């Protein structure tokens, strides 16, 4: 059986950001086994789609996940990014903008 992942690299980057909002692109790339250029592209995609925002903190970037946004898949419109990340990452308190239950 071939190697595959349950989550896309975009989902895996979101999980990394949920655990560490200041993770470096280099560390994302190493953790996921992708190039830094790919990591940059994924962060750019997520930023352009509005799922994360990037803020400068000295020489580093910090990322904020907008957990209130719906999943991009049509069948997942009932769930938000924050709800899925909370299930997968056990991130503790709700992410910014996440619905309270």
Coordinates of N, CA and C in Angstrom, one line a residue:
X1 N 0.8 -1.2 0.0 CA 0.0 0.0 0.0 C 0.9 1.2 0.0
X2 N 0.6 2.2 -0.8 CA 1.3 3.4 -0.9 C 1.2 4.3 0.3
X3 N 2.1 5.3 0.3 CA 2.1 6.2 1.4 C 1.1 7.3 1.1
X4 N 0.3 7.6 2.1 CA -0.7 8.7 2.0 C -1.0 9.4 3.3
X5 N -1.6 10.5 3.3 CA -1.9 11.2 4.5 C -3.4 11.5 4.6
X6 N -4.0 11.4 5.8 CA -5.4 11.7 6.0 C -5.7 13.2 5.7
X7 N -4.8 14.1 6.0 CA -5.0 15.5 5.8 C -4.1 16.0 4.6
X8 N -4.6 17.0 3.9 CA -3.7 17.7 2.9 C -2.6 18.4 3.7
X9 N -1.7 18.9 2.9 CA -0.6 19.7 3.5 C -1.2 21.0 4.0
X10 N -2.2 21.5 3.4 CA -2.8 22.7 3.9 C -3.4 22.5 5.3
X11 N -4.1 21.4 5.5 CA -4.6 21.0 6.8 C -3.6 20.8 7.8
X12 N -2.5 20.1 7.4 CA -1.4 19.9 8.3 C -0.7 21.2 8.7
X13 N -0.6 22.1 7.8 CA 0.0 23.4 8.2 C -0.9 24.1 9.2
X14 N -2.2 24.1 9.0 CA -3.1 24.7 10.0 C -2.9 24.0 11.4
X15 N -2.8 22.7 11.4 CA -2.5 22.0 12.7 C -1.2 22.5 13.4
X16 N -0.2 22.7 12.6 CA 1.1 23.2 13.1 C 0.9 24.6 13.7
X17 N 0.2 25.4 13.0 CA -0.1 26.8 13.4 C -0.9 26.8 14.7
X18 N -1.9 25.9 14.8 CA -2.7 25.8 16.0 C -1.9 25.5 17.2
X19 N -0.8 24.7 17.0 CA 0.0 24.3 18.1 C 1.1 25.4 18.4
X20 N 1.5 26.1 17.4 CA 2.6 27.1 17.6 C 2.4 28.2 16.6
X21 N 1.8 29.3 17.0 CA 1.5 30.4 16.1 C 2.7 31.1 15.6
X22 N 3.9 30.8 16.1 CA 5.1 31.5 15.7 C 6.0 30.5 15.0
X23 N 5.5 29.4 14.5 CA 6.4 28.4 13.9 C 7.0 29.0 12.6
X24 N 8.3 28.7 12.3 CA 8.9 29.3 11.2 C 8.6 28.4 9.9
X25 N 8.7 29.0 8.8 CA 8.4 28.3 7.5 C 9.4 27.1 7.4
X26 N 10.7 27.3 7.8 CA 11.7 26.3 7.8 C 11.2 25.1 8.6
X27 N 10.7 25.3 9.8 CA 10.2 24.3 10.7 C 9.0 23.6 10.1
X28 N 8.1 24.3 9.5 CA 6.9 23.7 8.8 C 7.4 22.8 7.8
X29 N 8.3 23.2 6.9 CA 8.9 22.4 5.8 C 9.5 21.1 6.4
X30 N 10.3 21.2 7.4 CA 11.0 20.0 7.9 C 10.0 19.1 8.5
X31 N 9.1 19.6 9.3 CA 8.1 18.7 9.9 C 7.2 18.0 8.9
X32 N 6.8 18.6 7.8 CA 5.9 18.0 6.8 C 6.7 17.3 5.7
X33 N 8.0 17.5 5.7 CA 8.8 16.9 4.6 C 8.5 17.5 3.2
X34 N 8.4 18.8 3.3 CA 8.2 19.6 2.0 C 9.3 20.7 1.9
X35 N 9.3 21.3 0.8 CA 10.3 22.4 0.7 C 9.8 23.7 1.4
X36 N 10.7 24.6 1.7 CA 10.3 25.9 2.2 C 9.5 26.6 1.3
X37 N 9.7 26.5 0.0 CA 8.9 27.2 -1.0 C 7.5 26.7 -1.0
X38 N 7.3 25.4 -0.8 CA 6.0 24.8 -0.7 C 5.3 25.3 0.5
X39 N 6.0 25.3 1.6 CA 5.5 25.8 2.9 C 5.0 27.3 2.7
X40 N 5.8 28.1 2.1 CA 5.5 29.5 1.8 C 4.2 29.6 1.0
X41 N 4.1 28.7 -0.1 CA 3.0 28.7 -0.9 C 1.7 28.4 -0.2
X42 N 1.8 27.4 0.7 CA 0.6 27.0 1.5 C 0.2 28.1 2.4
X43 N 1.1 28.7 3.1 CA 0.8 29.8 4.0 C 0.2 31.0 3.2
X44 N 0.7 31.2 2.0 CA 0.1 32.3 1.2 C -1.3 31.9 0.8
X45 N -1.5 30.7 0.4 CA -2.9 30.2 0.0 C -3.8 30.4 1.2
X46 N -3.4 30.0 2.4 CA -4.3 30.1 3.6 C -4.6 31.6 3.9
X47 N -3.6 32.4 3.7 CA -3.7 33.8 4.0 C -4.7 34.5 3.0
X48 N -4.5 34.1 1.7 CA -5.3 34.7 0.6 C -6.8 34.3 0.8
X49 N -7.0 33.0 1.3 CA -8.3 32.5 1.5 C -9.0 33.1 2.7
X50 N -8.2 33.8 3.6 CA -8.7 34.3 4.8 C -8.7 33.4 6.0
X51 N -8.1 32.2 5.9 CA -8.1 31.3 7.0 C -7.1 31.7 8.1
X52 N -6.1 32.4 7.7 CA -5.1 32.9 8.7 C -4.7 34.3 8.3
X53 N -4.2 35.0 9.3 CA -3.6 36.3 9.1 C -2.2 36.3 9.7
X54 N -1.3 37.1 9.1 CA 0.1 37.1 9.5 C 0.4 38.4 10.1
X55 N 1.1 38.4 11.2 CA 1.5 39.6 11.9 C 3.0 39.5 12.2
X56 N 3.7 40.6 12.1 CA 5.1 40.7 12.4 C 5.3 40.8 13.9
X57 N 6.2 40.0 14.4 CA 6.6 40.1 15.9 C 8.1 40.1 15.9
X58 N 8.6 41.3 15.9 CA 10.1 41.5 15.7 C 10.5 41.0 14.3
X59 N 11.4 40.1 14.3 CA 11.9 39.5 13.0 C 11.1 38.3 12.6
X60 N 10.2 37.9 13.4 CA 9.4 36.6 13.1 C 8.0 37.0 12.8
X61 N 7.3 36.0 12.2 CA 5.9 36.2 11.9 C 5.1 35.4 12.9
X62 N 3.9 35.9 13.3 CA 3.0 35.1 14.1 C 1.7 35.0 13.3
X63 N 1.1 33.9 13.4 CA -0.1 33.6 12.6 C -1.3 33.5 13.5
X64 N -2.4 34.0 13.0 CA -3.7 33.9 13.7 C -4.7 33.1 12.8
X65 N -5.2 32.0 13.3 CA -6.2 31.2 12.6 C -7.6 31.8 12.8
X66 N -8.3 32.0 11.8 CA -9.7 32.5 11.9 C -10.6 31.3 11.9
X67 N -10.8 30.8 13.1 CA -11.5 29.5 13.3 C -13.0 29.6 13.0
X68 N -13.5 30.7 12.9 CA -15.0 30.8 12.6 C -15.4 30.5 11.2
X69 N -14.4 30.5 10.3 CA -14.7 30.3 8.9 C -15.0 28.8 8.6
X70 N -15.9 28.6 7.6 CA -16.4 27.2 7.3 C -15.3 26.5 6.5
X71 N -15.3 25.2 6.6 CA -14.4 24.4 5.8 C -14.6 24.7 4.3
X72 N -13.6 24.6 3.5 CA -13.8 24.9 2.0 C -14.6 23.9 1.3
X73 N -14.7 22.6 1.8 CA -15.5 21.6 1.1 C -17.0 21.9 1.2
X74 N -17.7 21.7 0.1 CA -19.2 22.0 0.2 C -19.9 21.1 1.2
X75 N -19.4 19.9 1.5 CA -20.1 19.0 2.5 C -19.7 19.4 3.9
X76 N -18.7 20.2 4.1 CA -18.3 20.6 5.4 C -18.8 21.9 5.9
X77 N -19.7 22.5 5.2 CA -20.2 23.9 5.6 C -20.8 24.0 7.0
X78 N -21.2 22.8 7.5 CA -21.7 22.9 8.9 C -20.7 23.1 9.9
X79 N -19.4 22.7 9.7 CA -18.3 22.8 10.6 C -17.4 24.0 10.2
X80 N -16.8 24.5 11.3 CA -15.8 25.6 11.0 C -14.4 25.0 11.1
X81 N -13.4 25.8 10.6 CA -12.0 25.4 10.7 C -11.7 25.2 12.2
X82 N -12.1 26.1 13.1 CA -11.7 26.0 14.5 C -12.3 24.8 15.1
X83 N -13.5 24.4 14.8 CA -14.0 23.1 15.4 C -13.2 21.9 15.0
X84 N -12.9 21.8 13.7 CA -12.1 20.7 13.2 C -10.7 20.7 13.9
X85 N -10.1 21.9 13.9 CA -8.7 21.9 14.5 C -8.8 21.6 16.0
X86 N -9.8 22.0 16.7 CA -10.0 21.6 18.1 C -10.1 20.1 18.3
X87 N -10.8 19.5 17.4 CA -10.9 18.0 17.5 C -9.6 17.3 17.2
X88 N -8.9 17.8 16.1 CA -7.7 17.1 15.7 C -6.4 17.5 16.5
X89 N -6.4 18.7 17.0 CA -5.2 19.2 17.7 C -5.3 19.3 19.2
X90 N -6.6 19.2 19.7 CA -6.8 19.3 21.1 C -6.1 20.6 21.6
X91 N -6.4 21.7 20.9 CA -5.7 23.0 21.2 C -6.2 23.7 22.4
X92 N -7.1 23.1 23.1 CA -7.6 23.8 24.4 C -8.6 24.8 24.1
X93 N -8.4 26.1 24.6 CA -9.4 27.1 24.4 C -9.7 27.4 23.0
X94 N -10.9 27.9 22.7 CA -11.3 28.2 21.3 C -10.4 29.1 20.6
X95 N -10.3 29.0 19.3 CA -9.4 29.8 18.5 C -10.2 31.1 18.3
X96 N -9.5 32.2 17.9 CA -10.2 33.5 17.6 C -11.3 33.3 16.7
X97 N -12.5 33.8 17.1 CA -13.6 33.8 16.2 C -14.4 32.5 16.2
X98 N -14.0 31.5 17.0 CA -14.7 30.2 17.0 C -16.0 30.3 17.8
X99 N -17.0 29.6 17.3 CA -18.3 29.5 17.9 C -18.2 28.8 19.3
X100 N -18.9 29.3 20.2 CA -19.0 28.6 21.5 C -20.1 27.5 21.4
X101 N -19.9 26.4 22.1 CA -21.0 25.4 22.1 C -21.9 25.5 23.2

